[in-house]
GROMACS .gro file of C-alpha atoms in nm:
model
  469
    1MET     CA    1  -6.978  -3.511  -0.737
    2LYS     CA    2  -6.849  -3.433  -1.081
    3GLY     CA    3  -6.564  -3.190  -1.091
    4THR     CA    4  -6.437  -3.284  -0.744
    5LEU     CA    5  -6.059  -3.339  -0.740
    6GLU     CA    6  -5.962  -3.683  -0.608
    7PRO     CA    7  -5.626  -3.725  -0.433
    8ILE     CA    8  -5.378  -3.890  -0.658
    9THR     CA    9  -5.212  -4.202  -0.514
   10ARG     CA   10  -4.901  -4.365  -0.656
   11PRO     CA   11  -4.868  -4.742  -0.636
   12ALA     CA   12  -4.571  -4.863  -0.432
   13THR     CA   13  -4.283  -4.985  -0.642
   14SER     CA   14  -4.129  -5.325  -0.587
   15ASP     CA   15  -3.798  -5.188  -0.456
   16ALA     CA   16  -3.949  -4.958  -0.195
   17ARG     CA   17  -3.901  -5.068   0.165
   18PRO     CA   18  -4.158  -4.973   0.429
   19PRO     CA   19  -4.000  -4.741   0.680
   20ASN     CA   20  -4.065  -4.984   0.966
   21LYS     CA   21  -3.919  -5.292   0.795
   22PRO     CA   22  -3.640  -5.431   1.013
   23PHE     CA   23  -3.288  -5.452   0.871
   24ARG     CA   24  -3.172  -5.804   0.799
   25PRO     CA   25  -2.804  -5.889   0.833
   26GLY     CA   26  -2.660  -5.982   0.500
   27ASN     CA   27  -2.862  -5.725   0.302
   28LEU     CA   28  -2.668  -5.488   0.085
   29ASP     CA   29  -2.757  -5.197   0.311
   30HIS     CA   30  -2.506  -5.219   0.598
   31ARG     CA   31  -2.589  -4.881   0.753
   32GLY     CA   32  -2.220  -4.787   0.753
   33LYS     CA   33  -2.103  -5.112   0.911
   34GLY     CA   34  -1.804  -5.307   0.779
   35HIS     CA   35  -1.836  -5.613   0.557
   36ILE     CA   36  -1.851  -5.938   0.756
   37GLY     CA   37  -1.657  -6.129   0.492
   38LEU     CA   38  -1.355  -5.903   0.523
   39THR     CA   39  -1.372  -5.928   0.900
   40VAL     CA   40  -1.375  -6.308   0.894
   41ALA     CA   41  -1.094  -6.329   0.640
   42GLY     CA   42  -0.881  -6.070   0.818
   43SER     CA   43  -0.924  -6.235   1.158
   44LEU     CA   44  -0.836  -6.584   1.037
   45LEU     CA   45  -0.542  -6.453   0.835
   46SER     CA   46  -0.417  -6.260   1.138
   47GLY     CA   47  -0.415  -6.580   1.342
   48LEU     CA   48  -0.222  -6.767   1.072
   49VAL     CA   49   0.033  -6.488   1.029
   50ALA     CA   50   0.078  -6.465   1.406
   51ALA     CA   51   0.148  -6.840   1.420
   52ILE     CA   52   0.411  -6.816   1.144
   53VAL     CA   53   0.576  -6.514   1.306
   54LEU     CA   54   0.599  -6.688   1.642
   55VAL     CA   55   0.751  -7.015   1.515
   56VAL     CA   56   1.010  -6.845   1.292
   57GLY     CA   57   1.072  -6.558   1.534
   58PRO     CA   58   1.084  -6.562   1.914
   59PHE     CA   59   1.003  -6.934   1.948
   60ARG     CA   60   1.220  -7.050   1.659
   61GLY     CA   61   1.361  -7.399   1.711
   62SER     CA   62   1.190  -7.446   2.048
   63GLN     CA   63   1.073  -7.771   2.202
   64GLU     CA   64   0.744  -7.936   2.106
   65HIS     CA   65   0.532  -7.799   2.390
   66VAL     CA   66   0.646  -7.443   2.316
   67ILE     CA   67   0.584  -7.466   1.941
   68THR     CA   68   0.241  -7.624   1.982
   69GLY     CA   69   0.148  -7.379   2.256
   70ALA     CA   70   0.258  -7.077   2.051
   71VAL     CA   71   0.059  -7.192   1.746
   72LEU     CA   72  -0.253  -7.245   1.958
   73LEU     CA   73  -0.217  -6.901   2.115
   74ALA     CA   74  -0.185  -6.746   1.769
   75PHE     CA   75  -0.498  -6.923   1.646
   76ALA     CA   76  -0.677  -6.818   1.966
   77PHE     CA   77  -0.584  -6.459   1.880
   78GLY     CA   78  -0.746  -6.497   1.537
   79TRP     CA   79  -1.072  -6.633   1.681
   80ALA     CA   80  -1.077  -6.359   1.946
   81LEU     CA   81  -1.035  -6.097   1.675
   82LEU     CA   82  -1.334  -6.241   1.491
   83ALA     CA   83  -1.551  -6.227   1.803
   84VAL     CA   84  -1.453  -5.868   1.887
   85LEU     CA   85  -1.429  -5.707   1.544
   86SER     CA   86  -1.748  -5.863   1.410
   87THR     CA   87  -1.932  -5.716   1.709
   88LEU     CA   88  -1.780  -5.369   1.672
   89TRP     CA   89  -1.766  -5.333   1.296
   90THR     CA   90  -2.046  -5.543   1.146
   91ASP     CA   91  -2.413  -5.617   1.188
   92GLN     CA   92  -2.340  -5.988   1.228
   93PRO     CA   93  -2.162  -6.033   1.562
   94GLN     CA   94  -1.989  -6.371   1.581
   95ARG     CA   95  -1.969  -6.400   1.957
   96TRP     CA   96  -1.942  -6.780   1.930
   97ALA     CA   97  -1.579  -6.732   1.815
   98ALA     CA   98  -1.489  -6.649   2.175
   99VAL     CA   99  -1.533  -7.018   2.262
  100PRO     CA  100  -1.258  -7.157   2.032
  101ALA     CA  101  -1.045  -6.856   2.132
  102ALA     CA  102  -1.076  -6.950   2.499
  103PHE     CA  103  -1.028  -7.325   2.431
  104MET     CA  104  -0.713  -7.281   2.223
  105GLY     CA  105  -0.578  -7.000   2.439
  106LEU     CA  106  -0.606  -7.198   2.763
  107PHE     CA  107  -0.464  -7.514   2.605
  108GLY     CA  108  -0.175  -7.325   2.444
  109ALA     CA  109  -0.090  -7.130   2.759
  110GLY     CA  110  -0.103  -7.452   2.962
  111LEU     CA  111   0.149  -7.620   2.733
  112ILE     CA  112   0.394  -7.332   2.764
  113VAL     CA  113   0.350  -7.280   3.139
  114PHE     CA  114   0.351  -7.643   3.252
  115ALA     CA  115   0.608  -7.764   2.993
  116PRO     CA  116   0.496  -8.130   2.976
  117ASP     CA  117   0.761  -8.382   2.879
  118ALA     CA  118   0.725  -8.650   2.611
  119ARG     CA  119   0.545  -8.895   2.842
  120ALA     CA  120   0.292  -8.632   2.952
  121LEU     CA  121   0.231  -8.529   2.591
  122ASN     CA  122   0.168  -8.893   2.502
  123VAL     CA  123  -0.108  -8.898   2.766
  124VAL     CA  124  -0.252  -8.570   2.636
  125SER     CA  125  -0.259  -8.722   2.285
  126TRP     CA  126  -0.528  -8.963   2.404
  127LEU     CA  127  -0.742  -8.681   2.544
  128TRP     CA  128  -0.760  -8.387   2.305
  129PRO     CA  129  -0.906  -8.525   1.976
  130LEU     CA  130  -1.261  -8.590   2.103
  131PRO     CA  131  -1.312  -8.242   2.260
  132VAL     CA  132  -1.179  -8.081   1.943
  133LEU     CA  133  -1.423  -8.278   1.727
  134ALA     CA  134  -1.708  -8.178   1.959
  135LEU     CA  135  -1.594  -7.816   1.938
  136VAL     CA  136  -1.590  -7.829   1.558
  137VAL     CA  137  -1.948  -7.963   1.547
  138TRP     CA  138  -2.062  -7.688   1.783
  139MET     CA  139  -1.879  -7.419   1.580
  140ILE     CA  140  -2.049  -7.536   1.260
  141ALA     CA  141  -2.391  -7.507   1.423
  142ALA     CA  142  -2.313  -7.165   1.571
  143ALA     CA  143  -2.176  -7.029   1.243
  144ARG     CA  144  -2.481  -7.150   1.050
  145GLN     CA  145  -2.704  -6.967   1.294
  146GLN     CA  146  -2.513  -6.639   1.323
  147LEU     CA  147  -2.328  -6.592   0.995
  148ARG     CA  148  -2.530  -6.536   0.679
  149SER     CA  149  -2.261  -6.489   0.423
  150ARG     CA  150  -2.082  -6.691   0.159
  151THR     CA  151  -1.774  -6.647   0.379
  152ARG     CA  152  -1.908  -6.930   0.590
  153ARG     CA  153  -1.874  -7.177   0.304
  154TRP     CA  154  -1.559  -7.031   0.150
  155LEU     CA  155  -1.352  -6.968   0.464
  156LEU     CA  156  -1.500  -7.106   0.784
  157TYR     CA  157  -1.601  -7.450   0.659
  158PRO     CA  158  -1.251  -7.524   0.520
  159VAL     CA  159  -1.099  -7.415   0.854
  160PHE     CA  160  -1.346  -7.637   1.039
  161GLY     CA  161  -1.250  -7.921   0.806
  162VAL     CA  162  -0.880  -7.878   0.882
  163LEU     CA  163  -0.952  -7.883   1.257
  164ALA     CA  164  -1.161  -8.198   1.221
  165LEU     CA  165  -0.893  -8.369   1.012
  166ALA     CA  166  -0.630  -8.277   1.271
  167ALA     CA  167  -0.842  -8.431   1.546
  168ILE     CA  168  -0.911  -8.747   1.345
  169GLY     CA  169  -0.546  -8.773   1.240
  170GLY     CA  170  -0.434  -8.722   1.600
  171ALA     CA  171  -0.663  -8.997   1.725
  172TYR     CA  172  -0.551  -9.235   1.451
  173GLN     CA  173  -0.182  -9.160   1.510
  174THR     CA  174  -0.217  -9.220   1.885
  175VAL     CA  175  -0.396  -9.551   1.840
  176ALA     CA  176  -0.169  -9.666   1.555
  177GLY     CA  177   0.141  -9.571   1.754
  178ALA     CA  178   0.020  -9.777   2.050
  179VAL     CA  179  -0.044 -10.073   1.818
  180ASP     CA  180   0.306 -10.034   1.669
  181ARG     CA  181   0.465 -10.043   2.012
  182THR     CA  182   0.276 -10.352   2.124
  183SER     CA  183   0.296 -10.552   1.803
  184ALA     CA  184   0.644 -10.467   1.675
  185ALA     CA  185   0.896 -10.744   1.723
  186MET     CA  186   1.199 -10.639   1.926
  187PRO     CA  187   1.458 -10.913   1.867
  188GLY     CA  188   1.731 -10.725   2.050
  189GLN     CA  189   1.755 -10.600   2.407
  190LEU     CA  190   1.722 -10.277   2.604
  191ILE     CA  191   2.029 -10.184   2.809
  192ASP     CA  192   2.036  -9.916   3.079
  193VAL     CA  193   2.315  -9.670   3.001
  194GLY     CA  194   2.242  -9.436   3.291
  195GLY     CA  195   1.895  -9.288   3.322
  196HIS     CA  196   1.763  -9.427   2.994
  197ARG     CA  197   1.774  -9.752   2.801
  198LEU     CA  198   1.910  -9.805   2.451
  199TYR     CA  199   1.817 -10.078   2.206
  200LEU     CA  200   2.091 -10.310   2.080
  201TYR     CA  201   2.068 -10.605   1.842
  202CYS     CA  202   2.370 -10.814   1.746
  203THR     CA  203   2.379 -11.097   1.492
  204GLY     CA  204   2.647 -11.313   1.336
  205SER     CA  205   2.971 -11.420   1.496
  206GLY     CA  206   3.338 -11.348   1.469
  207SER     CA  207   3.578 -11.064   1.524
  208PRO     CA  208   3.606 -10.771   1.473
  209THR     CA  209   3.256 -10.659   1.570
  210VAL     CA  210   3.094 -10.418   1.323
  211VAL     CA  211   2.890 -10.138   1.483
  212LEU     CA  212   2.648  -9.958   1.251
  213GLN     CA  213   2.577  -9.588   1.324
  214SER     CA  214   2.266  -9.448   1.154
  215GLY     CA  215   2.226  -9.105   1.002
  216ALA     CA  216   2.026  -8.823   1.157
  217GLY     CA  217   1.671  -8.916   1.245
  218GLU     CA  218   1.710  -9.282   1.148
  219SER     CA  219   1.656  -9.603   1.344
  220SER     CA  220   1.827  -9.941   1.344
  221ALA     CA  221   1.569 -10.076   1.096
  222TYR     CA  222   1.741  -9.854   0.841
  223TRP     CA  223   2.013 -10.119   0.800
  224GLY     CA  224   1.771 -10.384   0.671
  225TRP     CA  225   1.990 -10.479   0.374
  226ILE     CA  226   2.337 -10.421   0.516
  227ALA     CA  227   2.325 -10.579   0.864
  228PRO     CA  228   2.220 -10.928   0.744
  229ALA     CA  229   2.477 -10.920   0.462
  230VAL     CA  230   2.764 -10.832   0.697
  231ALA     CA  231   2.645 -11.082   0.962
  232ARG     CA  232   2.733 -11.365   0.724
  233ASP     CA  233   3.102 -11.282   0.778
  234THR     CA  234   3.130 -11.141   1.130
  235ARG     CA  235   2.939 -11.012   1.429
  236VAL     CA  236   2.740 -10.697   1.352
  237CYS     CA  237   2.546 -10.477   1.594
  238VAL     CA  238   2.278 -10.220   1.520
  239TYR     CA  239   2.141  -9.988   1.784
  240ASP     CA  240   1.905  -9.692   1.825
  241ARG     CA  241   2.039  -9.366   1.958
  242ALA     CA  242   1.839  -9.211   2.242
  243GLY     CA  243   1.481  -9.122   2.154
  244ARG     CA  244   1.439  -9.322   1.836
  245GLY     CA  245   1.334  -9.670   1.738
  246PHE     CA  246   1.307  -9.886   2.047
  247SER     CA  247   1.538  -9.667   2.260
  248GLU     CA  248   1.420  -9.437   2.535
  249PRO     CA  249   1.487  -9.061   2.517
  250ALA     CA  250   1.779  -8.912   2.706
  251PRO     CA  251   1.700  -8.675   2.993
  252SER     CA  252   1.824  -8.383   2.780
  253PRO     CA  253   1.945  -8.328   2.421
  254GLN     CA  254   2.282  -8.491   2.351
  255ASP     CA  255   2.582  -8.360   2.164
  256GLY     CA  256   2.827  -8.588   1.986
  257ILE     CA  257   3.023  -8.672   2.298
  258GLY     CA  258   2.702  -8.766   2.477
  259ALA     CA  259   2.605  -9.000   2.194
  260ALA     CA  260   2.953  -9.156   2.184
  261THR     CA  261   2.952  -9.204   2.561
  262ASP     CA  262   2.611  -9.371   2.538
  263LEU     CA  263   2.738  -9.612   2.273
  264HIS     CA  264   3.051  -9.698   2.472
  265THR     CA  265   2.845  -9.768   2.784
  266LEU     CA  266   2.594  -9.970   2.582
  267LEU     CA  267   2.860 -10.199   2.433
  268ASP     CA  268   3.032 -10.241   2.769
  269ARG     CA  269   2.717 -10.329   2.963
  270ALA     CA  270   2.595 -10.562   2.688
  271HIS     CA  271   2.934 -10.739   2.699
  272VAL     CA  272   3.003 -10.673   2.332
  273ALA     CA  273   3.381 -10.690   2.324
  274GLY     CA  274   3.599 -10.504   2.079
  275PRO     CA  275   3.782 -10.439   1.865
  276TYR     CA  276   3.517 -10.258   1.661
  277VAL     CA  277   3.484 -10.163   1.299
  278LEU     CA  278   3.274  -9.846   1.311
  279VAL     CA  279   3.041  -9.772   1.023
  280GLY     CA  280   2.869  -9.434   0.994
  281HIS     CA  281   2.626  -9.314   0.731
  282SER     CA  282   2.549  -8.943   0.678
  283SER     CA  283   2.543  -8.766   1.018
  284GLY     CA  284   2.648  -9.096   1.172
  285GLY     CA  285   2.994  -9.023   1.029
  286PRO     CA  286   3.083  -8.754   1.286
  287TYR     CA  287   2.955  -8.976   1.569
  288VAL     CA  288   3.189  -9.263   1.480
  289GLN     CA  289   3.478  -9.018   1.445
  290ILE     CA  290   3.408  -8.882   1.793
  291PHE     CA  291   3.399  -9.240   1.928
  292ALA     CA  292   3.731  -9.317   1.757
  293ALA     CA  293   3.891  -9.004   1.904
  294ARG     CA  294   3.775  -9.087   2.258
  295TYR     CA  295   3.831  -9.464   2.252
  296PRO     CA  296   4.110  -9.522   1.997
  297ASP     CA  297   4.229  -9.852   2.144
  298GLN     CA  298   3.888 -10.011   2.082
  299VAL     CA  299   3.863  -9.911   1.715
  300ALA     CA  300   4.018 -10.144   1.458
  301GLY     CA  301   3.885  -9.985   1.141
  302MET     CA  302   3.623  -9.755   0.997
  303VAL     CA  303   3.383  -9.721   0.706
  304LEU     CA  304   3.223  -9.385   0.620
  305LEU     CA  305   2.920  -9.427   0.395
  306ASP     CA  306   2.872  -9.082   0.241
  307GLY     CA  307   2.950  -8.954   0.589
  308GLN     CA  308   2.911  -8.590   0.683
  309PRO     CA  309   3.254  -8.423   0.697
  310PRO     CA  310   3.327  -8.252   1.031
  311ASN     CA  311   3.437  -7.931   0.855
  312VAL     CA  312   3.123  -7.906   0.645
  313LEU     CA  313   3.016  -7.589   0.827
  314THR     CA  314   3.315  -7.393   0.705
  315LYS     CA  315   3.395  -7.562   0.375
  316LEU     CA  316   3.059  -7.638   0.214
  317PRO     CA  317   2.887  -7.325   0.087
  318GLY     CA  318   2.531  -7.288   0.202
  319PHE     CA  319   2.546  -7.557   0.472
  320PRO     CA  320   2.522  -7.318   0.770
  321ALA     CA  321   2.209  -7.160   0.620
  322PHE     CA  322   2.065  -7.505   0.551
  323LEU     CA  323   2.132  -7.616   0.908
  324ASN     CA  324   1.966  -7.307   1.057
  325THR     CA  325   1.661  -7.350   0.835
  326TYR     CA  326   1.635  -7.721   0.907
  327ARG     CA  327   1.657  -7.664   1.281
  328THR     CA  328   1.358  -7.431   1.251
  329VAL     CA  329   1.164  -7.674   1.034
  330THR     CA  330   1.232  -7.981   1.249
  331ALA     CA  331   1.091  -7.796   1.549
  332LEU     CA  332   0.752  -7.834   1.380
  333PHE     CA  333   0.792  -8.208   1.318
  334PRO     CA  334   0.680  -8.340   1.661
  335SER     CA  335   0.355  -8.143   1.646
  336LEU     CA  336   0.290  -8.254   1.288
  337ALA     CA  337   0.368  -8.614   1.381
  338ARG     CA  338   0.107  -8.608   1.658
  339ILE     CA  339  -0.170  -8.530   1.408
  340GLY     CA  340  -0.065  -8.811   1.175
  341VAL     CA  341   0.103  -8.611   0.899
  342PHE     CA  342   0.416  -8.828   0.880
  343ARG     CA  343   0.222  -9.153   0.907
  344LEU     CA  344   0.035  -9.044   0.595
  345VAL     CA  345   0.352  -8.932   0.415
  346ASP     CA  346   0.545  -9.249   0.503
  347LEU     CA  347   0.281  -9.481   0.359
  348ALA     CA  348   0.477  -9.469   0.033
  349SER     CA  349   0.827  -9.441   0.182
  350TYR     CA  350   1.107  -9.695   0.234
  351GLY     CA  351   0.951  -9.932  -0.019
  352SER     CA  352   1.297 -10.050  -0.133
  353LEU     CA  353   1.386 -10.192   0.212
  354PRO     CA  354   1.309 -10.555   0.307
  355PRO     CA  355   0.944 -10.588   0.423
  356GLN     CA  356   1.012 -10.610   0.797
  357ALA     CA  357   1.263 -10.325   0.793
  358ARG     CA  358   1.026 -10.120   0.575
  359ASP     CA  359   0.737 -10.161   0.820
  360GLU     CA  360   0.958 -10.077   1.120
  361GLU     CA  361   1.093  -9.767   0.948
  362ARG     CA  362   0.746  -9.643   0.858
  363ALA     CA  363   0.630  -9.694   1.215
  364THR     CA  364   0.927  -9.525   1.381
  365GLN     CA  365   0.955  -9.239   1.132
  366SER     CA  366   0.590  -9.143   1.188
  367SER     CA  367   0.622  -9.114   1.566
  368ALA     CA  368   0.644  -8.791   1.764
  369GLU     CA  369   0.922  -8.947   1.971
  370LEU     CA  370   1.151  -8.978   1.669
  371ALA     CA  371   1.057  -8.629   1.551
  372ARG     CA  372   1.155  -8.487   1.891
  373SER     CA  373   1.483  -8.680   1.878
  374GLN     CA  374   1.553  -8.556   1.526
  375HIS     CA  375   1.494  -8.196   1.628
  376ASP     CA  376   1.720  -8.231   1.931
  377GLU     CA  377   1.989  -8.391   1.716
  378PHE     CA  378   1.991  -8.108   1.463
  379ALA     CA  379   1.995  -7.855   1.744
  380GLU     CA  380   2.321  -8.014   1.866
  381LEU     CA  381   2.469  -8.105   1.527
  382GLN     CA  382   2.691  -7.798   1.501
  383THR     CA  383   2.850  -7.891   1.834
  384ALA     CA  384   2.890  -8.254   1.726
  385LEU     CA  385   3.064  -8.151   1.404
  386LYS     CA  386   3.316  -7.943   1.597
  387GLN     CA  387   3.374  -8.230   1.839
  388ALA     CA  388   3.441  -8.468   1.549
  389GLN     CA  389   3.728  -8.245   1.435
  390ALA     CA  390   3.927  -8.374   1.734
  391LEU     CA  391   4.002  -8.689   1.532
  392LYS     CA  392   4.313  -8.611   1.329
  393THR     CA  393   4.419  -8.963   1.233
  394ILE     CA  394   4.355  -9.330   1.295
  395GLY     CA  395   4.707  -9.419   1.187
  396ASP     CA  396   4.727  -9.714   0.951
  397LYS     CA  397   4.397  -9.871   1.054
  398PRO     CA  398   4.188  -9.963   0.748
  399LEU     CA  399   3.941  -9.696   0.635
  400ILE     CA  400   3.709  -9.699   0.336
  401VAL     CA  401   3.517  -9.386   0.237
  402VAL     CA  402   3.222  -9.454   0.007
  403THR     CA  403   3.076  -9.148  -0.165
  404ALA     CA  404   2.737  -9.132  -0.336
  405ALA     CA  405   2.814  -8.891  -0.619
  406LYS     CA  406   2.471  -8.872  -0.780
  407GLU     CA  407   2.296  -8.547  -0.680
  408ALA     CA  408   2.589  -8.458  -0.452
  409GLN     CA  409   2.638  -8.092  -0.363
  410ASP     CA  410   2.921  -7.894  -0.515
  411GLY     CA  411   3.222  -7.931  -0.288
  412TRP     CA  412   3.103  -8.260  -0.133
  413LEU     CA  413   3.354  -8.489  -0.308
  414PRO     CA  414   3.668  -8.294  -0.207
  415LEU     CA  415   3.557  -8.309   0.157
  416GLN     CA  416   3.515  -8.684   0.124
  417ASP     CA  417   3.873  -8.699  -0.003
  418GLU     CA  418   3.986  -8.516   0.311
  419MET     CA  419   3.818  -8.776   0.533
  420ALA     CA  420   3.999  -9.054   0.346
  421ALA     CA  421   4.323  -8.888   0.460
  422LEU     CA  422   4.245  -8.984   0.823
  423SER     CA  423   4.431  -9.311   0.760
  424THR     CA  424   4.742  -9.406   0.569
  425ASN     CA  425   4.559  -9.728   0.483
  426SER     CA  426   4.249  -9.596   0.310
  427ILE     CA  427   4.044  -9.623  -0.007
  428HIS     CA  428   3.795  -9.371  -0.144
  429ARG     CA  429   3.524  -9.532  -0.359
  430VAL     CA  430   3.304  -9.294  -0.557
  431LEU     CA  431   2.973  -9.437  -0.680
  432PRO     CA  432   2.852  -9.214  -0.967
  433ASN     CA  433   2.501  -9.363  -0.994
  434THR     CA  434   2.423  -9.383  -0.622
  435THR     CA  435   2.237  -9.125  -0.412
  436HIS     CA  436   2.280  -9.047  -0.044
  437PRO     CA  437   1.972  -9.247   0.074
  438SER     CA  438   1.995  -9.525  -0.187
  439LEU     CA  439   2.337  -9.622  -0.052
  440ILE     CA  440   2.147  -9.774   0.242
  441GLU     CA  441   1.794  -9.831   0.115
  442ASP     CA  442   1.846  -9.971  -0.236
  443ARG     CA  443   1.942 -10.337  -0.246
  444GLY     CA  444   2.202 -10.301  -0.519
  445ASP     CA  445   2.366  -9.990  -0.376
  446ALA     CA  446   2.354 -10.136  -0.024
  447ALA     CA  447   2.544 -10.439  -0.156
  448MET     CA  448   2.837 -10.209  -0.245
  449ALA     CA  449   2.823 -10.057   0.104
  450SER     CA  450   2.823 -10.406   0.255
  451GLN     CA  451   3.122 -10.504   0.046
  452ALA     CA  452   3.318 -10.203   0.174
  453ILE     CA  453   3.247 -10.314   0.532
  454ARG     CA  454   3.355 -10.672   0.458
  455ASP     CA  455   3.675 -10.544   0.298
  456VAL     CA  456   3.767 -10.353   0.613
  457VAL     CA  457   3.683 -10.655   0.830
  458GLU     CA  458   3.908 -10.876   0.617
  459SER     CA  459   4.191 -10.622   0.635
  460VAL     CA  460   4.164 -10.612   1.016
  461ARG     CA  461   4.164 -10.990   1.042
  462ALA     CA  462   4.454 -11.045   0.808
  463GLY     CA  463   4.655 -10.750   0.935
  464THR     CA  464   4.725 -10.651   0.577
  465PRO     CA  465   4.664 -10.326   0.391
  466LEU     CA  466   4.346 -10.272   0.196
  467THR     CA  467   4.364 -10.382  -0.165
  468ARG     CA  468   4.209 -10.185  -0.445
  469PRO     CA  469   3.982 -10.382  -0.679
   0.00000   0.00000   0.00000
């Protein structure tokens, strides 16, 4: 009927939401809940920070099983935080994160509680990569289902990728390490020195016998240029200290006296008669000095190839801080080696050595066994340096000190001069264009090191003083 008032209706606008429409996670309206992205980022960051704090704090410099276990417990803490906080503070509960938290937490606690030795860890290395890969695949599926945020792509997927790479790298390192052990030629012999066997390889003939002592964390393959050159003039022996190269690990970490005792027993049981010309490079320098102090009648001469001075802790500024830092860092090396990090890094290393020595060095340097040995050695290095100070003189026995001056630390050359004073029959040769590693690894620089050894051998044979060129 005309004149009747009709109710006025207003069309619904496009941004109006029916009152019964359910809330969807990921919408801008969070009903007072926290942002899921911040929760994910904070939880993962907390796990990473906890891992760093543990390895540089209470577990600093610990053995491999402790370091690995502590890192896994820290990461488990981060995943547990994500599961709990996302449930309490956000509308997107990530309860799936409790699974990696439990997996890593149990594994990490087991490593710390049961304290497996190197052999047990080698067995575990065959077992863990496949479950971790399966866990990563499951985590990806769970995150895609429960997390609707760009955080999944920006944060979680990269973390999943790192876990997958660690598992793949661990599997590859385990298989490649087994291939190295079965295929590597071992021309020398293994000699029992009391609870473990050491590798010894002697070539050439004549007296005196030259014994080459490697630097910290190095194997006998390191002498690929020098040993064959010296063997043309006399008998030369290379060997691997406990836990590296072909040698078995010692029952416990060794100080300098332990290493010297091992070498003495090795030479005796292998029937390698003296007298010996001892050659030490880098940290091998203190070891040969300890040997000379304990067995002076068997030492005919000595060559120190940029050897570490025994008083370096007190006379070289910054060395104590360097040693403390390096002890902390090397504690991480065994764990990193087990996931293939050093095998990848060493693909381009030691290229200046002869092919066979290069391949052996790359294989041994990438192993967890050598990394454990290196960490143990640096943990005991301060003791070894103090023990080396017991050697005050070798009388008039020939001694040549060769110093690599290029890139040398301030104060290094005067300490090399002090070591030359160990004998009244000594020469100090400074090589201005040679670096610490190139003295052994570079063919030209190694030739000068070899010549120094031959000069000492000739002086011992002739019974005459060293002559300066």
